[in-house]
Coordinates of C-alpha atoms and ligand atoms in Angstrom, one line a residue:
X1 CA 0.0 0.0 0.0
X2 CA 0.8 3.3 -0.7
X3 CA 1.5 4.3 2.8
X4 CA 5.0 1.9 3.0
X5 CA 5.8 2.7 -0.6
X6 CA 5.3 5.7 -2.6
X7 CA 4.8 8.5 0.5
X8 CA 7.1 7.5 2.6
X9 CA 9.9 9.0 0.6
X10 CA 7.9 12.3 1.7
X11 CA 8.6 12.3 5.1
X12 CA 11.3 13.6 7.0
X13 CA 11.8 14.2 10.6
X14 CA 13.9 16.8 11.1
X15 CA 12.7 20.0 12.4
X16 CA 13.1 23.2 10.0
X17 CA 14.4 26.4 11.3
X18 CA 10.9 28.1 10.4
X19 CA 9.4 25.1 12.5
X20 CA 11.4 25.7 15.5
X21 CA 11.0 29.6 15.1
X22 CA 7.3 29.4 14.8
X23 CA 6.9 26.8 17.9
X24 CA 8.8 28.8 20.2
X25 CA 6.8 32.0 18.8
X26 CA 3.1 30.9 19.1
X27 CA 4.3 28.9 22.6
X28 CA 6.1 32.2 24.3
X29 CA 2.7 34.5 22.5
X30 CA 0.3 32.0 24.7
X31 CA 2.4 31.9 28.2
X32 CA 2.0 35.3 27.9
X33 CA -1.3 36.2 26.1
X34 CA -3.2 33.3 26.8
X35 CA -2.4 31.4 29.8
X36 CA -3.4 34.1 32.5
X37 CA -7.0 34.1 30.9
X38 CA -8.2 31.0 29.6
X39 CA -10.0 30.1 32.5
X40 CA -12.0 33.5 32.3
X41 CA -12.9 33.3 28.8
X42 CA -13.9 29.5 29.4
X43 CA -16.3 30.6 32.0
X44 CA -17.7 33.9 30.2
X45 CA -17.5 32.3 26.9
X46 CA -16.0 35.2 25.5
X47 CA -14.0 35.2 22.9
X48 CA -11.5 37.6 22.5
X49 CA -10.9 39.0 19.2
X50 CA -7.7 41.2 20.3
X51 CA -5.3 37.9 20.9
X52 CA -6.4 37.8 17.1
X53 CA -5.1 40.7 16.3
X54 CA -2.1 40.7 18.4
X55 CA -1.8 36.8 16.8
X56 CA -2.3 38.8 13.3
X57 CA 1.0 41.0 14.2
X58 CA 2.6 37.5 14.1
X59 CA 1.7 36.1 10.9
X60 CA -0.3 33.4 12.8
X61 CA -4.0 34.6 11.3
X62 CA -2.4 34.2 7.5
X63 CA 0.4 31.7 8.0
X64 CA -0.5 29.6 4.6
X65 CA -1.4 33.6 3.0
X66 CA 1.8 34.0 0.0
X67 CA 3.5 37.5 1.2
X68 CA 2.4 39.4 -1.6
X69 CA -0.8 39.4 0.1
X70 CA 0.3 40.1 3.6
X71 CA 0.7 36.4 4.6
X72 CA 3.3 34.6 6.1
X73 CA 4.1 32.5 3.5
X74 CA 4.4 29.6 5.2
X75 CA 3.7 25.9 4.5
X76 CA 1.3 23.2 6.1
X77 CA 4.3 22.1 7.9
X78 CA 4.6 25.5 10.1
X79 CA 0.8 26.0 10.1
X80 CA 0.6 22.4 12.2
X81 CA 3.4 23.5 14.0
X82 CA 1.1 26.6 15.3
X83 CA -2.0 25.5 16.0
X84 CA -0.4 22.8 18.1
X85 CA 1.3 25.1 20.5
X86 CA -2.0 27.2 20.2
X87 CA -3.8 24.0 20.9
X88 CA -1.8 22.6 23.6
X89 CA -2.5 26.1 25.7
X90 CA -6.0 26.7 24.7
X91 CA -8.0 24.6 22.4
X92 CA -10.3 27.2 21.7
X93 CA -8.0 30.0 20.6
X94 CA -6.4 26.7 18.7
X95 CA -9.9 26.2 16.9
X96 CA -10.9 30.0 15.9
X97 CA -7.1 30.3 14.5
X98 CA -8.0 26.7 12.6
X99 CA -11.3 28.1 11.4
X100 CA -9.7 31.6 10.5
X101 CA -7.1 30.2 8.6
X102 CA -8.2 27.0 7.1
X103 CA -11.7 27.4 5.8
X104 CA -12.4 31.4 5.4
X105 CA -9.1 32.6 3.8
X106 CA -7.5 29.4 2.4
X107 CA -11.2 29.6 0.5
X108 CA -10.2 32.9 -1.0
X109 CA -6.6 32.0 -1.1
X110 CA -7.8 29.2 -3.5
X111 CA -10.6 30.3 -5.2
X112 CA -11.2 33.7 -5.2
X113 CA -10.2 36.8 -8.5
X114 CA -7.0 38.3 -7.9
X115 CA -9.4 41.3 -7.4
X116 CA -11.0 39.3 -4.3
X117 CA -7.7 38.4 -3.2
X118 CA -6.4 42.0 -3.1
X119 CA -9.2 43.3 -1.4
X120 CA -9.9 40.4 1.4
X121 CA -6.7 38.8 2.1
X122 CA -4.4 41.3 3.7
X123 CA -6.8 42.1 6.1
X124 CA -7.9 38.7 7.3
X125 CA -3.7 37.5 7.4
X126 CA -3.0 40.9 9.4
X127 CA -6.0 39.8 12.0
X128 CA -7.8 43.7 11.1
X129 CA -10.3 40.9 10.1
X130 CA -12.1 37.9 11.6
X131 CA -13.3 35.4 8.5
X132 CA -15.9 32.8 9.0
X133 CA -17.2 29.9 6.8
X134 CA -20.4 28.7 6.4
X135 CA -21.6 25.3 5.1
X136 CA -23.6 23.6 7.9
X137 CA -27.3 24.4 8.0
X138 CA -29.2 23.4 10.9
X139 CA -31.1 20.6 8.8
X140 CA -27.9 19.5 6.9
X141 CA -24.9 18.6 8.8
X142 CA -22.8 15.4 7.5
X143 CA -25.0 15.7 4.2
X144 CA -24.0 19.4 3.7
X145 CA -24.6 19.2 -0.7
X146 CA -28.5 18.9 0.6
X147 CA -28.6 22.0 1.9
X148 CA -31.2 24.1 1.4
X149 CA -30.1 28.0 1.8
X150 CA -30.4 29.4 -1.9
X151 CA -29.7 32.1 -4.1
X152 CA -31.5 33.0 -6.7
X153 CA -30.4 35.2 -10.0
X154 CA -32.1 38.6 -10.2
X155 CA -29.9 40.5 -13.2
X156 CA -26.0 41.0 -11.8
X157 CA -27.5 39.9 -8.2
X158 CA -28.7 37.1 -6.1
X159 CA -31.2 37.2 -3.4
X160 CA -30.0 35.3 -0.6
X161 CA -32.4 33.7 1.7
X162 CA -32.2 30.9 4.8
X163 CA -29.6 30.2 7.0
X164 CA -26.2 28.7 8.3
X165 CA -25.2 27.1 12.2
X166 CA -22.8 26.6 14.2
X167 CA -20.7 28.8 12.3
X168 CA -17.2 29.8 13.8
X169 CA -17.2 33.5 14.4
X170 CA -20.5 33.9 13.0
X171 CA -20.6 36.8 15.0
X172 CA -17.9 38.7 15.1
X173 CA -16.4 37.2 11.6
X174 CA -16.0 40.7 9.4
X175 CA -16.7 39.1 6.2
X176 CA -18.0 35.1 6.0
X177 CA -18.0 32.6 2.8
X178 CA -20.6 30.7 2.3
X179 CA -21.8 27.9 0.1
X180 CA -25.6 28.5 -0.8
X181 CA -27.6 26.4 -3.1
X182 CA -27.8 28.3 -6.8
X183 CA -28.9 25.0 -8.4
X184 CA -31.7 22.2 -7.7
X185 CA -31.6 20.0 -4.9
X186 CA -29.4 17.0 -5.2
X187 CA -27.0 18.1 -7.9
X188 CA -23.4 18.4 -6.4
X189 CA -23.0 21.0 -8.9
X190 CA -26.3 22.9 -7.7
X191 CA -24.3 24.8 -5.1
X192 CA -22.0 28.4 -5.0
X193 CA -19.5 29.9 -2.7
X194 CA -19.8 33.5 -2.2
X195 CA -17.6 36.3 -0.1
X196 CA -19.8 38.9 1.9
X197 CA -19.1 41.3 4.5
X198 CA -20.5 42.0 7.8
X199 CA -22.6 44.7 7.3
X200 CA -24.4 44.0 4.0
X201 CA -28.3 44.2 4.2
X202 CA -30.3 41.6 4.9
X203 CA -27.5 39.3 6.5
X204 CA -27.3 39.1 10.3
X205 CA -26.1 36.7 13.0
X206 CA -28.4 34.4 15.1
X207 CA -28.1 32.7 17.8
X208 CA -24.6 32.4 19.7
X209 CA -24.3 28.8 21.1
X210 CA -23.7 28.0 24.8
X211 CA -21.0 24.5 24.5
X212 CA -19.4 22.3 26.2
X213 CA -16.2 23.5 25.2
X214 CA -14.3 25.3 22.6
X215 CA -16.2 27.8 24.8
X216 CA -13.6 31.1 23.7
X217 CA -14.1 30.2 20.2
X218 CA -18.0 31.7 19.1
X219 CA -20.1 29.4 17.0
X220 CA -22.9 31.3 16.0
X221 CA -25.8 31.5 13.3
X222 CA -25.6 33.1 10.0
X223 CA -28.8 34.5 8.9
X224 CA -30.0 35.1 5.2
X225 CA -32.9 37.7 4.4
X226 CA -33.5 38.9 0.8
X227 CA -29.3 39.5 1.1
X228 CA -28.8 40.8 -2.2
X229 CA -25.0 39.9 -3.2
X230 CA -23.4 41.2 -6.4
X231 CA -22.3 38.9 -8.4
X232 CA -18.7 39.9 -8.2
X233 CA -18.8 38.2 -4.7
X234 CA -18.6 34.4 -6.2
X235 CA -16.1 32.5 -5.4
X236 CA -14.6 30.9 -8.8
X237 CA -17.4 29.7 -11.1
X238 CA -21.2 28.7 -10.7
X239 CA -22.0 25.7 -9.2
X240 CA -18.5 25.1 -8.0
X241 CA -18.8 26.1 -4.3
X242 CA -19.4 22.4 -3.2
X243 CA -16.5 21.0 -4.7
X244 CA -15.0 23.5 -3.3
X245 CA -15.8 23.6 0.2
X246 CA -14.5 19.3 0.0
X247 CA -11.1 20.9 -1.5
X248 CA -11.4 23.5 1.3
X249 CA -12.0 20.7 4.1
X250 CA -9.4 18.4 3.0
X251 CA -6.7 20.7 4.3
X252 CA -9.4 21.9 7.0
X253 CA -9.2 18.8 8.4
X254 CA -5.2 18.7 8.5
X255 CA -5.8 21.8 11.0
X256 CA -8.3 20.1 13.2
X257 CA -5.7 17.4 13.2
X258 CA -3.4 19.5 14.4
X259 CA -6.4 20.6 16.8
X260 CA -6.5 17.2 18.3
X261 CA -2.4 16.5 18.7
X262 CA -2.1 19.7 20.6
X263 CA -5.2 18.9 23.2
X264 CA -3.6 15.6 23.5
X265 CA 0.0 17.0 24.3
X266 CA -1.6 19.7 26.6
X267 CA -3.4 17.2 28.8
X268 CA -0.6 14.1 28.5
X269 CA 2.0 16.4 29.9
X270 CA 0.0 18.2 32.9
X271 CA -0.3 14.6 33.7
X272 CA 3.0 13.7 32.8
X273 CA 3.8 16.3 35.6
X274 CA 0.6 15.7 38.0
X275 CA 1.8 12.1 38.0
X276 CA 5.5 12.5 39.5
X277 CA 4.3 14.8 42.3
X278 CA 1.2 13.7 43.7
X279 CA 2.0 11.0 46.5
X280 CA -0.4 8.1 47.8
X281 CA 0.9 4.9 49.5
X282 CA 4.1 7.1 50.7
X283 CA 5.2 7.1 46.7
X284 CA 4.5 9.2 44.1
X285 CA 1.5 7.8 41.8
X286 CA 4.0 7.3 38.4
X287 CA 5.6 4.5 40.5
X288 CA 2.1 2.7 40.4
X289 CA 2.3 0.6 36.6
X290 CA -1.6 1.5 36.0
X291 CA -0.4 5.1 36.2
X292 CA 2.8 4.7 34.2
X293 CA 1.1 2.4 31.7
X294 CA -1.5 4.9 31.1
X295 CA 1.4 7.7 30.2
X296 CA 3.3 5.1 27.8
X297 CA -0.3 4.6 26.1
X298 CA -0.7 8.3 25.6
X299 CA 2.7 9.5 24.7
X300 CA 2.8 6.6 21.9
X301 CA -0.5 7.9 20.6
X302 CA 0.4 11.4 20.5
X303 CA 3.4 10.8 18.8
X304 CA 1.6 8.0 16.0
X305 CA -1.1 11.3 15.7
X306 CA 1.8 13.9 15.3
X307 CA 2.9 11.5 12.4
X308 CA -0.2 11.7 10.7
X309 CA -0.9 15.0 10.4
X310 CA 2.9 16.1 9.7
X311 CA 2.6 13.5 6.8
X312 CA -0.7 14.8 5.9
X313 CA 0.9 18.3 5.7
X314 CA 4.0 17.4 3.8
X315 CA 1.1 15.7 1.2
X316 CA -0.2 19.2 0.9
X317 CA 2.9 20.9 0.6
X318 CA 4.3 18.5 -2.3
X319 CA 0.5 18.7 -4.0
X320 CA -0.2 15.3 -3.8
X321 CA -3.3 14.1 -3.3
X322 CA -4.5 14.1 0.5
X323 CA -8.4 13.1 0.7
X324 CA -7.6 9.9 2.4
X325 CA -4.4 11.0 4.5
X326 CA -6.0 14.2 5.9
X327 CA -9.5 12.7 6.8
X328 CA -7.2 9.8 8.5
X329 CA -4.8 12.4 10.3
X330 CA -8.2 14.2 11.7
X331 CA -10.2 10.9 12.4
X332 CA -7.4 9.5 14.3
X333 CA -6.1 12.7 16.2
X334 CA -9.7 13.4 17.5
X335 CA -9.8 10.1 18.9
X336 CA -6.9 10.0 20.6
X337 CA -7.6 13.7 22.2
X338 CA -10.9 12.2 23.5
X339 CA -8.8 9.2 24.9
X340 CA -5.5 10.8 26.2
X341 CA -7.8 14.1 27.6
X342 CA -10.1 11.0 29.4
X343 CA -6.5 9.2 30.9
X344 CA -5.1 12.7 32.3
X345 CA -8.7 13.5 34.1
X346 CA -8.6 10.1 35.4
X347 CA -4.7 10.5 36.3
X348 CA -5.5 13.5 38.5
X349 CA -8.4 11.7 40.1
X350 CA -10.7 14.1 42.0
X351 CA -8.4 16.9 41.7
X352 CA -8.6 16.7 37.7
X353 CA -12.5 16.5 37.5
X354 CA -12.3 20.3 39.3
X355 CA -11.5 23.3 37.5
X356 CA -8.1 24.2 39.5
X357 CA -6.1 22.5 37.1
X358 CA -6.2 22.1 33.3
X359 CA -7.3 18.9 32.4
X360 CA -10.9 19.1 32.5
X361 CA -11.1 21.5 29.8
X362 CA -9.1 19.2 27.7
X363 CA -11.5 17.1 28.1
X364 CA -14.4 19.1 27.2
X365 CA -12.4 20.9 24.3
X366 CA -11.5 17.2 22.5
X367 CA -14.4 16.6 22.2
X368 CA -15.0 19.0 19.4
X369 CA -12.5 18.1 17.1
X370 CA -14.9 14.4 16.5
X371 CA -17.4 16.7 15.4
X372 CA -15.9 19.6 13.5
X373 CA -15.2 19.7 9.7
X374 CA -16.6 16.0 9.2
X375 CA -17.1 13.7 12.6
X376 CA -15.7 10.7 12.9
X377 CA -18.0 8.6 11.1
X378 CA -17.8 11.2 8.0
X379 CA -14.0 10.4 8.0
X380 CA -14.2 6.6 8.0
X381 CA -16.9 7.6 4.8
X382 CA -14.0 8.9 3.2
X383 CA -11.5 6.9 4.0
X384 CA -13.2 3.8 3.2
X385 CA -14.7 5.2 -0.3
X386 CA -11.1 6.0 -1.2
X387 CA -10.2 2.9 -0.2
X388 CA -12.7 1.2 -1.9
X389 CA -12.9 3.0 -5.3
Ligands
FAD401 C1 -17.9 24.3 17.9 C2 -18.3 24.0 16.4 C3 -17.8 24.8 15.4 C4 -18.2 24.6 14.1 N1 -17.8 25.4 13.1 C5 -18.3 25.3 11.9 C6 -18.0 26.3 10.9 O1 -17.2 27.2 11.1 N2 -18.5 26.2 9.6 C7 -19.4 25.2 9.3 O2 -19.9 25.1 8.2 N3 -19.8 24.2 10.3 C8 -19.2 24.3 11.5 N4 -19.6 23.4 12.5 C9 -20.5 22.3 12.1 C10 -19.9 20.9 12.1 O3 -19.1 20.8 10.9 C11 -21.1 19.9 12.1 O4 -21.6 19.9 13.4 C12 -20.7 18.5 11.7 O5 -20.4 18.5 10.4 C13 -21.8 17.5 12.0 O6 -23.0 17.9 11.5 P1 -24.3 17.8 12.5 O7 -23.9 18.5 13.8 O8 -25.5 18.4 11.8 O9 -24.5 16.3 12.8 P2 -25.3 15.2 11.9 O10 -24.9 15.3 10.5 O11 -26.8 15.4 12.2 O12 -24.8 13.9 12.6 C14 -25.4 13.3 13.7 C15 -24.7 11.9 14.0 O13 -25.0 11.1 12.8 C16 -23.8 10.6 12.3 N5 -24.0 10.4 10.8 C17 -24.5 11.3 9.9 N6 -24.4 10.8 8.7 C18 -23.8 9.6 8.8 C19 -23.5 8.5 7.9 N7 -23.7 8.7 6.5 N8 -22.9 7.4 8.3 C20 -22.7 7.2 9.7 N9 -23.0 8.2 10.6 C21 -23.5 9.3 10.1 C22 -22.8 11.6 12.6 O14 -21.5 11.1 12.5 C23 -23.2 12.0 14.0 O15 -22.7 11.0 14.9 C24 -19.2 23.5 13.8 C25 -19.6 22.7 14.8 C26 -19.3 23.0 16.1 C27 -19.9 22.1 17.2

């Protein structure tokens, strides 16, 4: 298979310079941007758009972005790099830079006129703006090419009407994509991406949603009234938007990788930690096998998750094909976030189920990345199709 033979002259281990510079970047930004507040904007649910700026100032909110365009200029292989030492602080901040990044301005990065381009993507890789994405509706989840939010031709316009959840920064996003139905129901090709900014009549924000976790990072409604959006605001041709938006999630879903490995690394080294310092039986618990067992089971799986992605990432970054890699990187690094998150409460016993010490939001944040851009099941869908064909 193609995973011993053909890729694995891809992959190399080393770290890069850029690598090393952006981990130690994004990991000194959240000591000192993030750390003293996460647990106020866990509890408040706030999310707080100026670390986005400041993280803008960094090249962190257009790391993929070419220069030209005010981005970074970076590859997939940096862009991991980030979101994991985002992730590993807060998962939250780690999402809304994910979200930011990989679906809103990677879409115009990809798609959009070199007019578009111009105009949108300086601002969103500077952090001045907040993008969002919008393909869930709150009928069509998994089996987003049903969806049923349209819009309709009227002369160099279309009328948008109906509506998008659980949108990341569906609030405070400054401009949003979204893929609306232009076509009839049931046609993959029956579907459009357009760009609009906050502000344009007749499209709004709903409802803000109270989670579980990711609790810094809004999800919000988009809402659609008789929008009317010129033309001009497409995204590349007609009917493409959802073919698209799978482009757009293939390398989504990388990120949310990324997502998972940095949760996982986050709560496997507070327990790392917890587990050499807390004492019962006159010894401290990493003496007890069950304990140390536990951590050898976590590291390994963070580490066989890191692989995944990184190779997922180096697939991108050599344009090779990466359906199957990246839906594997995501399906297996959400797992193991759920799992290792789940060993670290359990680790800290009753101490770890409070919210004095870190782990508990782990726990609550993995969660997320299952769901997000494709849950689990969606990824074994693609996996096994492309396995299958
Ligand atoms: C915090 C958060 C942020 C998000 N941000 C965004 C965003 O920015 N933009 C955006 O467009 N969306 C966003 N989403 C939406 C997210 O992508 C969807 O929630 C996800 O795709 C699942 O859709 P659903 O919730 O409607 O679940 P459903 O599709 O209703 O699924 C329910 C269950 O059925 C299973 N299921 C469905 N179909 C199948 C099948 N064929 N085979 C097996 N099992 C199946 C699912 O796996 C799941 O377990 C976000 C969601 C959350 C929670």
């Amino acid at each position: 298979m193609d995973v011993l033979t053909e890729n694995h002259r891809l992959l190399d281990f080393s770290e890069s310079e850029n690598q090393k510079m952006i981990a130690q970047m994004a990991r000194d930004f959240g000591q000192r941007e993030i750390v003293p507040h996460i647990m106020t904007w866990d509890e408040s649910q706030e999310f707080p758009i100026d670390v986005f700026r400041k993280m803008g100032a960094l090249g962190l909110m257009g790391v993929l972005v070419p220069e030209e365009y005010g981005g970074a200029g970076l590859t997939y292989t940096e862009y991991i790099t980030a979101i994991i030492e985002i992730a590993r602080i807060d998962g939250s901040i780690g999402l809304s830079l994910a979200a930011h990044n990989s679906l809103c301005t990677n879409h115009i990065l990809q798609f959009g006129t070199e007019e578009q381009k111009r105009k949108y993507l300086p601002r969103l890789a500077s952090g001045e703006w907040i993008g969002a994405w919008g393909l869930t509706e709150p009928n069509t989840g998994s089996d987003a090419g049903n969806m049923r939010t349209t819009a309709v031709r009227d002369g160099d316009y279309f009328i948008l009407n109906g509506a998008k959840n659980f949108i990341t920064h569906g609030r405070s996003g400054n401009v949003a994509v979204v893929i609306v139905r232009t076509g009839s129901v049931g046609d993959a090709h029956g579907m459009s991406a357009f760009v609009i900014e906050k502000g344009t009549p007749g499209f709004t924000s709903g409802k803000k949603e109270n989670k579980l976790g990711m609790r810094a990072s809004e999800t919000a409604e988009l809402i659609f009234t008789d929008c009317r959006v010129h033309k001009s605001q497409m995204l590349g041709q007609e009917g493409d938007g959802f073919v698209q938006s799978l482009k757009i999630l293939d390398g989504g879903r990388i990120s949310i990788a990324a997502l998972g490995v940095g949760i996982a690394t986050g709560a496997f080294h507070a327990a790392l930690k917890y587990s050499q310092e807390r004492k019962q039986f006159d010894q401290p618990i990493a003496n007890f096998q069950g304990i140390s067992f536990k951590l050898a089971d976590m590291a390994t799986k963070v580490e066989a998750a890191r692989l995944l992605t990184f190779r997922a990432g180096d697939l991108k970054n050599n344009g090779k094909p990466v359906t199957k890699e990246s839906a594997m990187a995501k399906l297996y690094s959400s797992e193991i976030a759920v799992e290792v998150a789940n060993d670290a409460v359990q680790i800290f016993g009753g101490y770890g189920y409070t919210k004095d010490f870190p782990v508990e939001k782990f726990y609550r944040d993995a969660k997320l990345c299952t769901i997000g851009e494709g849950t689990s099941e969606i990824q074994k869908l693609v996996i096994s199709r492309a396995l299958l064909k």
